[in-house]
Tab-separated table of C-alpha atoms in Angstrom:
chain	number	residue	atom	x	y	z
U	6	UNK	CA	0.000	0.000	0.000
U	7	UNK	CA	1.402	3.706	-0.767
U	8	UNK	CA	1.792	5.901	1.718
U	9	UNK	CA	1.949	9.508	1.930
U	10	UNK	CA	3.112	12.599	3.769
U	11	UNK	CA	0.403	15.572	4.498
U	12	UNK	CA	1.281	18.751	5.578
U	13	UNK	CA	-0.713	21.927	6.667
U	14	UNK	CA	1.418	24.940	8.461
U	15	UNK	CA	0.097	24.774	12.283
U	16	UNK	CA	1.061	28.057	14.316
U	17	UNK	CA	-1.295	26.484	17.256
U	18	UNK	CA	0.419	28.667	20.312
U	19	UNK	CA	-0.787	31.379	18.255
U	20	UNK	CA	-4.446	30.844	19.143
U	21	UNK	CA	-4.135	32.407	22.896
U	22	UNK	CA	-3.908	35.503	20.926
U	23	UNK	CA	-5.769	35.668	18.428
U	24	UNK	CA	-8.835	34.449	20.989
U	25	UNK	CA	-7.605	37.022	23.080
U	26	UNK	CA	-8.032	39.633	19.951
U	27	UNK	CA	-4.599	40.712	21.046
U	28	UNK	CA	-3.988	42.262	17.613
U	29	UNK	CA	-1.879	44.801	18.410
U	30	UNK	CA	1.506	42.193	19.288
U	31	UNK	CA	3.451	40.106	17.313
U	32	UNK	CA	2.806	36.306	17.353
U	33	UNK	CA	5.612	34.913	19.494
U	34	UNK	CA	6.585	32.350	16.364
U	35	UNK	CA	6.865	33.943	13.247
U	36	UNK	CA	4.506	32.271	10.664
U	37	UNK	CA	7.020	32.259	8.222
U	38	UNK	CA	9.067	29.730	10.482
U	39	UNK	CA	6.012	27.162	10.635
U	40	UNK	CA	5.966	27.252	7.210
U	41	UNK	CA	9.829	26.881	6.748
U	42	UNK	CA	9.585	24.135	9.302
U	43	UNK	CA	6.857	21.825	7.652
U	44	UNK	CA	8.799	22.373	4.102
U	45	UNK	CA	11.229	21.035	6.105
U	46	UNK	CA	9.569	17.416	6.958
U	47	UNK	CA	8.090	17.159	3.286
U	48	UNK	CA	11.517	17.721	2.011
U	49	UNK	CA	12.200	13.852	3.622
U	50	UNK	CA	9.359	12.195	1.870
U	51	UNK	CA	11.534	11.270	-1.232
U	52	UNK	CA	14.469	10.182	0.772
U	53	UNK	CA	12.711	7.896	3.289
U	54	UNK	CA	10.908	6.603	0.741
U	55	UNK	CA	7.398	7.543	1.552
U	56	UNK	CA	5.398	7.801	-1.886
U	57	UNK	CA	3.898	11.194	-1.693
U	58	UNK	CA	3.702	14.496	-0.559
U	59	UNK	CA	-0.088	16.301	0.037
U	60	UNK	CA	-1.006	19.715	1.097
U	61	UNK	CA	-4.378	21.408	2.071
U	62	UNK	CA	-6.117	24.965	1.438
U	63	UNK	CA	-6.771	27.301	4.303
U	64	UNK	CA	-5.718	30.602	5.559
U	65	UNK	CA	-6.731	33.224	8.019
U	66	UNK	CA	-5.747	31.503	10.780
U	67	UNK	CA	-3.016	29.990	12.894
U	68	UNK	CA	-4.879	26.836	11.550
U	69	UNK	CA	-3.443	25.029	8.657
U	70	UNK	CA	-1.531	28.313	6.474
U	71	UNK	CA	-1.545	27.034	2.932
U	72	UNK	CA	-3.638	29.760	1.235
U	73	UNK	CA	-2.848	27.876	-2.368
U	74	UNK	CA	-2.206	24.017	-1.895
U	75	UNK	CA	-1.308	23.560	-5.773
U	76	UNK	CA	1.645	26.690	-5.394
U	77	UNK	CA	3.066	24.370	-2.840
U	78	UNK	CA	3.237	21.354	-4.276
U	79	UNK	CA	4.702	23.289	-7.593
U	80	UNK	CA	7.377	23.710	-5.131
U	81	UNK	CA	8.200	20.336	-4.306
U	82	UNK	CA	7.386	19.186	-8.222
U	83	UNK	CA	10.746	20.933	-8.773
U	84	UNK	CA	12.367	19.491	-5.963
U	85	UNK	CA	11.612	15.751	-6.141
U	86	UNK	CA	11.588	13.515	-9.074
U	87	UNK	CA	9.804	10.196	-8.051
U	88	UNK	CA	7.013	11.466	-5.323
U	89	UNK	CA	3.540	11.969	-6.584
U	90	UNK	CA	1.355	14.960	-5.376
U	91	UNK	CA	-1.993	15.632	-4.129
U	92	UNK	CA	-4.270	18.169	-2.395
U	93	UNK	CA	-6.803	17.172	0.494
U	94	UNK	CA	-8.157	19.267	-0.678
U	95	UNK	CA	-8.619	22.641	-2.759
U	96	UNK	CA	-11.661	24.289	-1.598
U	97	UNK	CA	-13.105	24.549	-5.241
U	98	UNK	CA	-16.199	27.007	-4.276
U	99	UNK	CA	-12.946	29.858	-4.112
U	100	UNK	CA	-11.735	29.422	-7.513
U	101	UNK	CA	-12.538	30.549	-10.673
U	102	UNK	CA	-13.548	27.144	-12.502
U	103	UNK	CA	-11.285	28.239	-15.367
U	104	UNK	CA	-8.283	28.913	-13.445
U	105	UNK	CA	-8.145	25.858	-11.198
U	106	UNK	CA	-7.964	23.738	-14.822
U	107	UNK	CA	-5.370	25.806	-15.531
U	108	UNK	CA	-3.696	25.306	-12.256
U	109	UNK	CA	-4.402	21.460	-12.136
U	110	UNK	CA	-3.417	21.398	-16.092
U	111	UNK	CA	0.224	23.314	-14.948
U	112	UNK	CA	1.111	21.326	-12.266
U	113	UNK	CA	0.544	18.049	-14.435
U	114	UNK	CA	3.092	19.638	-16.898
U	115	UNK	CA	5.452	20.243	-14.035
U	116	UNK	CA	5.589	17.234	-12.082
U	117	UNK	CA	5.675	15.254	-15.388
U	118	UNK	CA	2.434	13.788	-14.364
U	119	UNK	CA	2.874	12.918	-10.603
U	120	UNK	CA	-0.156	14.907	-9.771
U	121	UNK	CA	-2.154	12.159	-8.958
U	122	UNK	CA	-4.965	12.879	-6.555
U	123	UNK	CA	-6.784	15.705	-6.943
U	124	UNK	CA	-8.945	16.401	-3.589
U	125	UNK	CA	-11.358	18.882	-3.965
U	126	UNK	CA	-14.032	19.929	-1.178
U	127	UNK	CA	-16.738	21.948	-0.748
U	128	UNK	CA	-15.294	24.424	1.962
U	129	UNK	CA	-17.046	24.947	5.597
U	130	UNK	CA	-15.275	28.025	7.730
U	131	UNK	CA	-17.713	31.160	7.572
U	132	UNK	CA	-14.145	33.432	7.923
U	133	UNK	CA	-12.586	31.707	5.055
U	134	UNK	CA	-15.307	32.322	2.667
U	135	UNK	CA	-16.155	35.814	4.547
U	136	UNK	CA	-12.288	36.672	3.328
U	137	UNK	CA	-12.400	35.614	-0.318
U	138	UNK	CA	-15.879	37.118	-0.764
U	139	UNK	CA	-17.632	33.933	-1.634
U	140	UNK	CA	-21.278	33.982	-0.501
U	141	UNK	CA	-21.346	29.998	1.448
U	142	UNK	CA	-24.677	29.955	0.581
U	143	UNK	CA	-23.611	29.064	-3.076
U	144	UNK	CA	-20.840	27.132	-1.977
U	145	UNK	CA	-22.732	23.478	-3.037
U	146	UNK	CA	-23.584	25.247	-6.817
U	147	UNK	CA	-20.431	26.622	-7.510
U	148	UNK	CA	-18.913	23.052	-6.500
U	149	UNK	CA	-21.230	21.349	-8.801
U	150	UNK	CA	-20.360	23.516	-11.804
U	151	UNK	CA	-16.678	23.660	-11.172
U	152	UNK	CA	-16.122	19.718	-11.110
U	153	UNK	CA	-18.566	20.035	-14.726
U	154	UNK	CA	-16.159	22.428	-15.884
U	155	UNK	CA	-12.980	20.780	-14.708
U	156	UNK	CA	-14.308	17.859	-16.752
U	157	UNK	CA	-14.831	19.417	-19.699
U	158	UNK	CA	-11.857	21.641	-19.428
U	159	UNK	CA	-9.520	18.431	-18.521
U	160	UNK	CA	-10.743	16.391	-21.505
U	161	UNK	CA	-8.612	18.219	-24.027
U	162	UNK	CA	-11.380	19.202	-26.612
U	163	UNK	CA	-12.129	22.508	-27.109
U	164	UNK	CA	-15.422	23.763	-24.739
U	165	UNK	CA	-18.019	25.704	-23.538
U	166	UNK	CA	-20.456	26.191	-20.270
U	167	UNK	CA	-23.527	28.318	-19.318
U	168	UNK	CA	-24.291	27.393	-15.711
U	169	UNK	CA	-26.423	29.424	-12.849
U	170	UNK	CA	-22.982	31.282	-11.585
U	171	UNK	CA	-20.503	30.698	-14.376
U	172	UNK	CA	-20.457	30.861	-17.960
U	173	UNK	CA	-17.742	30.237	-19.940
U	174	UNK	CA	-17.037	30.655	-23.653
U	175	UNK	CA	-15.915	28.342	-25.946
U	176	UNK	CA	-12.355	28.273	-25.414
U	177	UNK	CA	-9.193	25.342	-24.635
U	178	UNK	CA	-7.247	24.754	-22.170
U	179	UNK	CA	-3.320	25.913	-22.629
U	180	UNK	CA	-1.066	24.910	-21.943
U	181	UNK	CA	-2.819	21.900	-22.120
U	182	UNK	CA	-1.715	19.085	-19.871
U	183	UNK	CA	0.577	16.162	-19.871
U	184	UNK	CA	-1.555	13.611	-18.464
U	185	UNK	CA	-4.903	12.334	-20.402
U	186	UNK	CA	-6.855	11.154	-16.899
U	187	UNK	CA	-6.620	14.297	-14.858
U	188	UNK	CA	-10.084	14.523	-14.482
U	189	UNK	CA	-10.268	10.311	-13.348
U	190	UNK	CA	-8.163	11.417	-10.654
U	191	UNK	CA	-10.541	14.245	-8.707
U	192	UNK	CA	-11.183	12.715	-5.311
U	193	UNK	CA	-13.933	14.315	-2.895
U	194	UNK	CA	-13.961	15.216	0.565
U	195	UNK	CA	-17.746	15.507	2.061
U	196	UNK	CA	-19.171	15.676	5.443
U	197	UNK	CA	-22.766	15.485	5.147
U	198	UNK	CA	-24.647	12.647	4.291
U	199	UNK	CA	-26.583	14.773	1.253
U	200	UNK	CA	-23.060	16.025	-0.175
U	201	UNK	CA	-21.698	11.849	0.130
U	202	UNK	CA	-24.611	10.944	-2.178
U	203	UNK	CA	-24.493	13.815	-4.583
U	204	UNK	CA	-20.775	13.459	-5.327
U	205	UNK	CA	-20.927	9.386	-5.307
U	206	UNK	CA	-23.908	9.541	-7.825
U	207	UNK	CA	-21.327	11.444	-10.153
U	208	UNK	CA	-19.117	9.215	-9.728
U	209	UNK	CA	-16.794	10.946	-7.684
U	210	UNK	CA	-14.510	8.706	-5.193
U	211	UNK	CA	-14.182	9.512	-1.219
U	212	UNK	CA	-11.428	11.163	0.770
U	213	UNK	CA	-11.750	10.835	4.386
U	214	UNK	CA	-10.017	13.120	6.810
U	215	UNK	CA	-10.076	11.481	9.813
U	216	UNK	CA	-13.077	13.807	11.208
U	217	UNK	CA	-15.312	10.744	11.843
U	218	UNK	CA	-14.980	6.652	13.350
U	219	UNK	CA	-13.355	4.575	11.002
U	220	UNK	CA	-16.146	2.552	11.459
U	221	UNK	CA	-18.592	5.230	10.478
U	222	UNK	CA	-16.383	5.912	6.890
U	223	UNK	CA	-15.989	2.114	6.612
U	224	UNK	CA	-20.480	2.322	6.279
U	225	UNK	CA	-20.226	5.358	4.411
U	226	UNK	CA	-17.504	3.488	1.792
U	227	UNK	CA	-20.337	0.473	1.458
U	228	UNK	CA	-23.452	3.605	0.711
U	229	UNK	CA	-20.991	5.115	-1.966
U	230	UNK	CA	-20.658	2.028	-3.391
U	231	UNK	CA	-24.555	1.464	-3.155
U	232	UNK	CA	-24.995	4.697	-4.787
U	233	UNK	CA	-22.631	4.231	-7.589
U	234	UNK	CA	-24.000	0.610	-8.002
U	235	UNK	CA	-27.516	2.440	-8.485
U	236	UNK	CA	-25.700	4.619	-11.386
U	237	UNK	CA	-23.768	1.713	-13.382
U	238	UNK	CA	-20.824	2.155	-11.624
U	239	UNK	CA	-18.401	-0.120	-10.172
U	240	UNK	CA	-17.138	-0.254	-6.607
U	241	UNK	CA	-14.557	1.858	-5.312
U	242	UNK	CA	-11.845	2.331	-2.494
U	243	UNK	CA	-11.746	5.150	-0.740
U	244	UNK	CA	-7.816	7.284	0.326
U	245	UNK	CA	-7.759	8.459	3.628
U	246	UNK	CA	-5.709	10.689	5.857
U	247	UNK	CA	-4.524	9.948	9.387
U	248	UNK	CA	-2.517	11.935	12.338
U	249	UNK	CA	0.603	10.274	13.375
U	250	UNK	CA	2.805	10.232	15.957
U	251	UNK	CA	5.574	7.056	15.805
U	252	UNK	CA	7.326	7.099	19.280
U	253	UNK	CA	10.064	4.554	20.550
U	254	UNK	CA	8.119	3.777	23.993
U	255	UNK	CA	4.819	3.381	25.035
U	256	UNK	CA	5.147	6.166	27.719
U	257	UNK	CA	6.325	8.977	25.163
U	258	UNK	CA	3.051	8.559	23.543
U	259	UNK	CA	1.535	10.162	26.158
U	260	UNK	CA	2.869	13.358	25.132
U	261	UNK	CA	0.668	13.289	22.078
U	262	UNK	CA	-2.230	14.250	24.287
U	263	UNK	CA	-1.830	17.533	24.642
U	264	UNK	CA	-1.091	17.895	21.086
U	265	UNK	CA	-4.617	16.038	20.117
U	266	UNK	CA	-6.343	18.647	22.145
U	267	UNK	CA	-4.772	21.190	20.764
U	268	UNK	CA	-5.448	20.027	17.267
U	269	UNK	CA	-8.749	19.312	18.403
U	270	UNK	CA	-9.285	23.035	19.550
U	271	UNK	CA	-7.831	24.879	16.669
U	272	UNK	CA	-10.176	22.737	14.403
U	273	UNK	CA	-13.085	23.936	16.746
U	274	UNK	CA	-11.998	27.231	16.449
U	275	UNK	CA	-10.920	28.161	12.924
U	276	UNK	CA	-14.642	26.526	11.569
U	277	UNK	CA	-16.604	28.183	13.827
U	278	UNK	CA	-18.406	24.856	15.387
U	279	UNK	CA	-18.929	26.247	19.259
U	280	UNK	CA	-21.540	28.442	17.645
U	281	UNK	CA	-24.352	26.883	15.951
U	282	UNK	CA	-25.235	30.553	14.528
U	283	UNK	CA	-22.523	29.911	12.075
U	284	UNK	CA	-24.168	27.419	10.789
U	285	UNK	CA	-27.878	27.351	10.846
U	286	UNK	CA	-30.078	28.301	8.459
U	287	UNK	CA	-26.969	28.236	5.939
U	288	UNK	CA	-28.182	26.169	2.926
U	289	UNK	CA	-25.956	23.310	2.587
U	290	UNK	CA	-24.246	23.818	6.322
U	291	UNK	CA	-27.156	22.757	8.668
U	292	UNK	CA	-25.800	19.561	9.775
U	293	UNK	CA	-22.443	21.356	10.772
U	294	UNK	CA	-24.734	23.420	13.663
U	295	UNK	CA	-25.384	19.850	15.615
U	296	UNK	CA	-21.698	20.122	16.478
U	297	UNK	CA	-22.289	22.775	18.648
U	298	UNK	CA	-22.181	20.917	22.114
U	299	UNK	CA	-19.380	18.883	21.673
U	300	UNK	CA	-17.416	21.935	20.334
U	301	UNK	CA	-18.570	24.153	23.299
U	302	UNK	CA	-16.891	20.963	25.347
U	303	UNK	CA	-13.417	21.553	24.016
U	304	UNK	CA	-13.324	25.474	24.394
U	305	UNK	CA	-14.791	25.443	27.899
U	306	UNK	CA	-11.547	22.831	28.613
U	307	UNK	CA	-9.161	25.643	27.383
U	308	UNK	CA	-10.605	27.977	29.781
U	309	UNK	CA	-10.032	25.901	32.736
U	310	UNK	CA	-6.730	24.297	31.540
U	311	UNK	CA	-8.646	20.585	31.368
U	312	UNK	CA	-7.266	19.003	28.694
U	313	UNK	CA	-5.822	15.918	30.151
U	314	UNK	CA	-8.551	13.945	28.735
U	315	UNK	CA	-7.154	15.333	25.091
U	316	UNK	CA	-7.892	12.352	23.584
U	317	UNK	CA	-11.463	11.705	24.360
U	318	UNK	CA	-12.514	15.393	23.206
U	319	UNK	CA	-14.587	15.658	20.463
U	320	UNK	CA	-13.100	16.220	17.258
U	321	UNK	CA	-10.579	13.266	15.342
U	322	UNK	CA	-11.615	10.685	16.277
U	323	UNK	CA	-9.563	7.938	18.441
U	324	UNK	CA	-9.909	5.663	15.529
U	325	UNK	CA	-8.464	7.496	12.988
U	326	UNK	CA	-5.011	8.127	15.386
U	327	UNK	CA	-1.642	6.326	14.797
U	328	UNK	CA	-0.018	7.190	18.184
U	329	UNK	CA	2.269	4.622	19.637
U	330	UNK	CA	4.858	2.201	18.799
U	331	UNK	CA	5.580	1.331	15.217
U	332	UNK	CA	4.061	-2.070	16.279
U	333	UNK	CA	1.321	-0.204	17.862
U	334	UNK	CA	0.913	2.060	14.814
U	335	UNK	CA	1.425	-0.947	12.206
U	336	UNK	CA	-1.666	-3.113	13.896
U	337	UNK	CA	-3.795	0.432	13.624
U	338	UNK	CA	-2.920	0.857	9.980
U	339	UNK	CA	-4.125	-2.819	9.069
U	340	UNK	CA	-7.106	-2.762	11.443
U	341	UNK	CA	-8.285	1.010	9.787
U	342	UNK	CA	-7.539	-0.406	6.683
U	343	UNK	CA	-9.963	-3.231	7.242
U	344	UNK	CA	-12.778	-1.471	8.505
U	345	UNK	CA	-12.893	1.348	5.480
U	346	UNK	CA	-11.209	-0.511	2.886
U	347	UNK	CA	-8.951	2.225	2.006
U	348	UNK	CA	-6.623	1.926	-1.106
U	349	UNK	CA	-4.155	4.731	-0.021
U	350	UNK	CA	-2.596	6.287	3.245
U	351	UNK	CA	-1.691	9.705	4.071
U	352	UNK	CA	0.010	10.335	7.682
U	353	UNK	CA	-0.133	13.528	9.018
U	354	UNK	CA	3.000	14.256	11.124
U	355	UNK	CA	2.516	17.228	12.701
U	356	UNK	CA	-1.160	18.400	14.222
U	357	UNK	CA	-1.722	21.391	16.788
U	358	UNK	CA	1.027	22.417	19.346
U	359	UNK	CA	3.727	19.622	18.529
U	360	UNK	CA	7.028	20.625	18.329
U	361	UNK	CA	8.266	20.255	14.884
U	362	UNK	CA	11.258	18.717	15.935
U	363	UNK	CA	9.042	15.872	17.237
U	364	UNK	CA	7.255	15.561	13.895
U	365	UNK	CA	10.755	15.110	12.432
U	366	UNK	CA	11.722	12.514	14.581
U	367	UNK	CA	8.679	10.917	14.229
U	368	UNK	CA	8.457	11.003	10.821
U	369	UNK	CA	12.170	8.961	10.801
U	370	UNK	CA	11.317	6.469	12.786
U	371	UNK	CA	7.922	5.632	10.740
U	372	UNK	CA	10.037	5.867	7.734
U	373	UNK	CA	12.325	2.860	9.368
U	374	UNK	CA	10.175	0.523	10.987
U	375	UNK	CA	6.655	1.066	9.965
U	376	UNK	CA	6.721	2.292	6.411
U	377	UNK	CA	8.404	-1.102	4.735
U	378	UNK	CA	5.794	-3.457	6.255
U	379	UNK	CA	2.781	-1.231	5.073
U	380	UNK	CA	4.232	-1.176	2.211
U	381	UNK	CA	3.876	-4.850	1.987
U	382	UNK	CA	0.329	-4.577	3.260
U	383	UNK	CA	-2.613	-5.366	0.534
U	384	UNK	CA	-4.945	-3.200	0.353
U	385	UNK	CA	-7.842	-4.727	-0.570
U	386	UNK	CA	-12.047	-3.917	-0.694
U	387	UNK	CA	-12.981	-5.981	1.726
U	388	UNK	CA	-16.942	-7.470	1.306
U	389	UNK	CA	-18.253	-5.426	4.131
U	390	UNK	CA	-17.568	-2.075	1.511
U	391	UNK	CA	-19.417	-3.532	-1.089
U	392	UNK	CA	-23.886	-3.116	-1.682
U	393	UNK	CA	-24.737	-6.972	-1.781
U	394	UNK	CA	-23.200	-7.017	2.225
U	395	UNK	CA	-25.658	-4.123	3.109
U	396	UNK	CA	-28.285	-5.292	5.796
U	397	UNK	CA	-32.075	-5.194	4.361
């Protein structure tokens, strides 16, 4: 099985601040060193032999810092030579439809093709879309007619589009890129059940971020593949992302804790989920507003320092964690892999207040003991992920 490295830029001791609206200082780590530091660990992904390198979209916050996921990964394109790329995800509803083709169509040319999973999402933080001046509300149309677009644009012929918010004339895409099955290789990220069957229906193939039981994904995997059985299509195999922390001993483990509820917080935080307001009444986002209780949980914690319990807060789930030993962490991979049938890994090696230093250590050690034997692992789609095992 492949496995990959994903990266956002976390300055997470930054968030006392910025709650505090303490505008008027300096944040006591320069962003720019965050960044430095996570371009840092990606640089080792060729080296130790992991098989990728992924990036996100956000910005705004402390939380995440990579306001263009596909200039990023240019970078590294001209750095490596044998790891492929991918996003998880760009947040299509703040691009031009036109100009992410051209983006995607670039970055195909300048990786020589290694752009190989394209995760695209929907979007969810009110700030985010507040900053770009994209009206959330349209968020689910503009998705809809960007992925048309994309697949029109990405099939080399020349094309045109009329939609409700964009209209394009007819026109081609130039440069126009290497690859032939850019458009095969769009993965989705969705957290609502009503976006899962919408985007399966078209055929579009999951990408779970650890945000939910790997249980829960492993029964959303089997509905896709309902779904897509309903529309002709075959099954499919999810890729899914996972936080990781590979430590020597069992006891050093424990220092992860903190780290989870920190992650935990700033995830809480940057989208808004401790107030329902965000959230209700939004078309598309109503579902998000049931997350108010659990996120109120986490931010009253902060206030009284109670975050021993770090990994029992709400927010990535316990099941989607590969903390531990790299036996520990080897045993989680296979048993995750089982229960949501997932054809690809991507380990996250640095989340909320970790050191970076830590990340990088971590990231070695996975590299030597744990990385060769998943490697090794199959990856199959187990029966449970496909319709005929779905209880009447």
């Amino acid at each position: 099985m492949k496995v990959n490295l994903g990266f956002g830029s976390h300055n997470s001791h930054d968030w006392d601040r910025v709650l505090a609206g303490a505008f008027g200082e300096r944040p006591a780590t320069p962003d720019s060193e965050c960044v430095q530091a996570t371009l840092a660990i990606a640089d080792l992904a060729e080296p130790l032999g992991f098989d990728g390198i992924w990036m996100p979209e956000h910005c705004g916050t402390p939380y995440g810092m990579t306001p263009n996921p596909i200039q990023a990964l240019s970078y590294f394109a001209g750095r490596t030579d044998r790891v492929s790329l991918g996003t998880f995800v760009v947040v299509a509803p703040w691009w031009h439809p036109v100009r992410l083709a051209h983006q995607i169509a670039y970055l195909d040319i300048l990786s020589r093709g290694r752009y190989s999973t394209i995760g695209i999402g929907r979007g969810v933080s009110k700030g985010e879309f507040a900053a770009v001046g994209i009206p959330r509300e349209e968020s689910r149309q503009r998705f809809n007619e960007t992925l048309d677009i994309l697949q029109l644009a990405l099939s080399g012929e020349r094309f045109s589009y009329r939609g409700e918010i964009f209209t394009v004339p007819e026109m081609s895409l130039r440069p126009e890129p290497q690859s032939r099955d850019l458009f095969s290789r769009i993965y989705s990220s969705s957290s609502t059940a009503e976006s899962l069957e919408i985007l399966a229906r078209r055929g579009m193939v999951p990408l779970f971020v650890g945000n939910k039981p790997i249980a829960d994904a492993g029964r959303e995997v089997q509905q896709v593949n309902i779904f897509r059985q309903e529309e002709g299509l075959a099954p499919c195999q999810p890729k899914n992302v996972m936080f990781m922390y590979c430590t020597a001993n069992a006891e050093a483990a424990a220092k992860s804790e903190e780290w989870i509820w920190t992650a935990n917080r700033d995830v809480t935080v940057h989208y808004g989920f401790a107030d329902a307001s965000n959230f209700k009444g939004v078309q598309g986002y109503e579902a998000y507003a049931a997350r108010e209780a659990s996120a109120t949980a986490v931010l009253a914690s902060s206030v009284t320092g109670d975050n021993k319990g770090a990994t029992r807060t709400p927010g990535y789930h316990a099941s989607n964690l590969l903390i531990g030993t790299p036996e520990e962490i080897f045993n989680r991979v296979r048993a995750a892999q089982q229960a949501c049938s997932f054809s690809e890994l991507t380990v996250v090696p640095q989340f909320g207040t970790m050191p970076y230093e830590e990340a990088m250590a971590s990231t070695r050690l996975f590299a030597e003991e744990v990385l060769p034997a998943v490697h090794r692992m199959d990856a199959p789609l187990h029966p449970a992920a496909l319709p005929e095992n779905a209880l009447a």
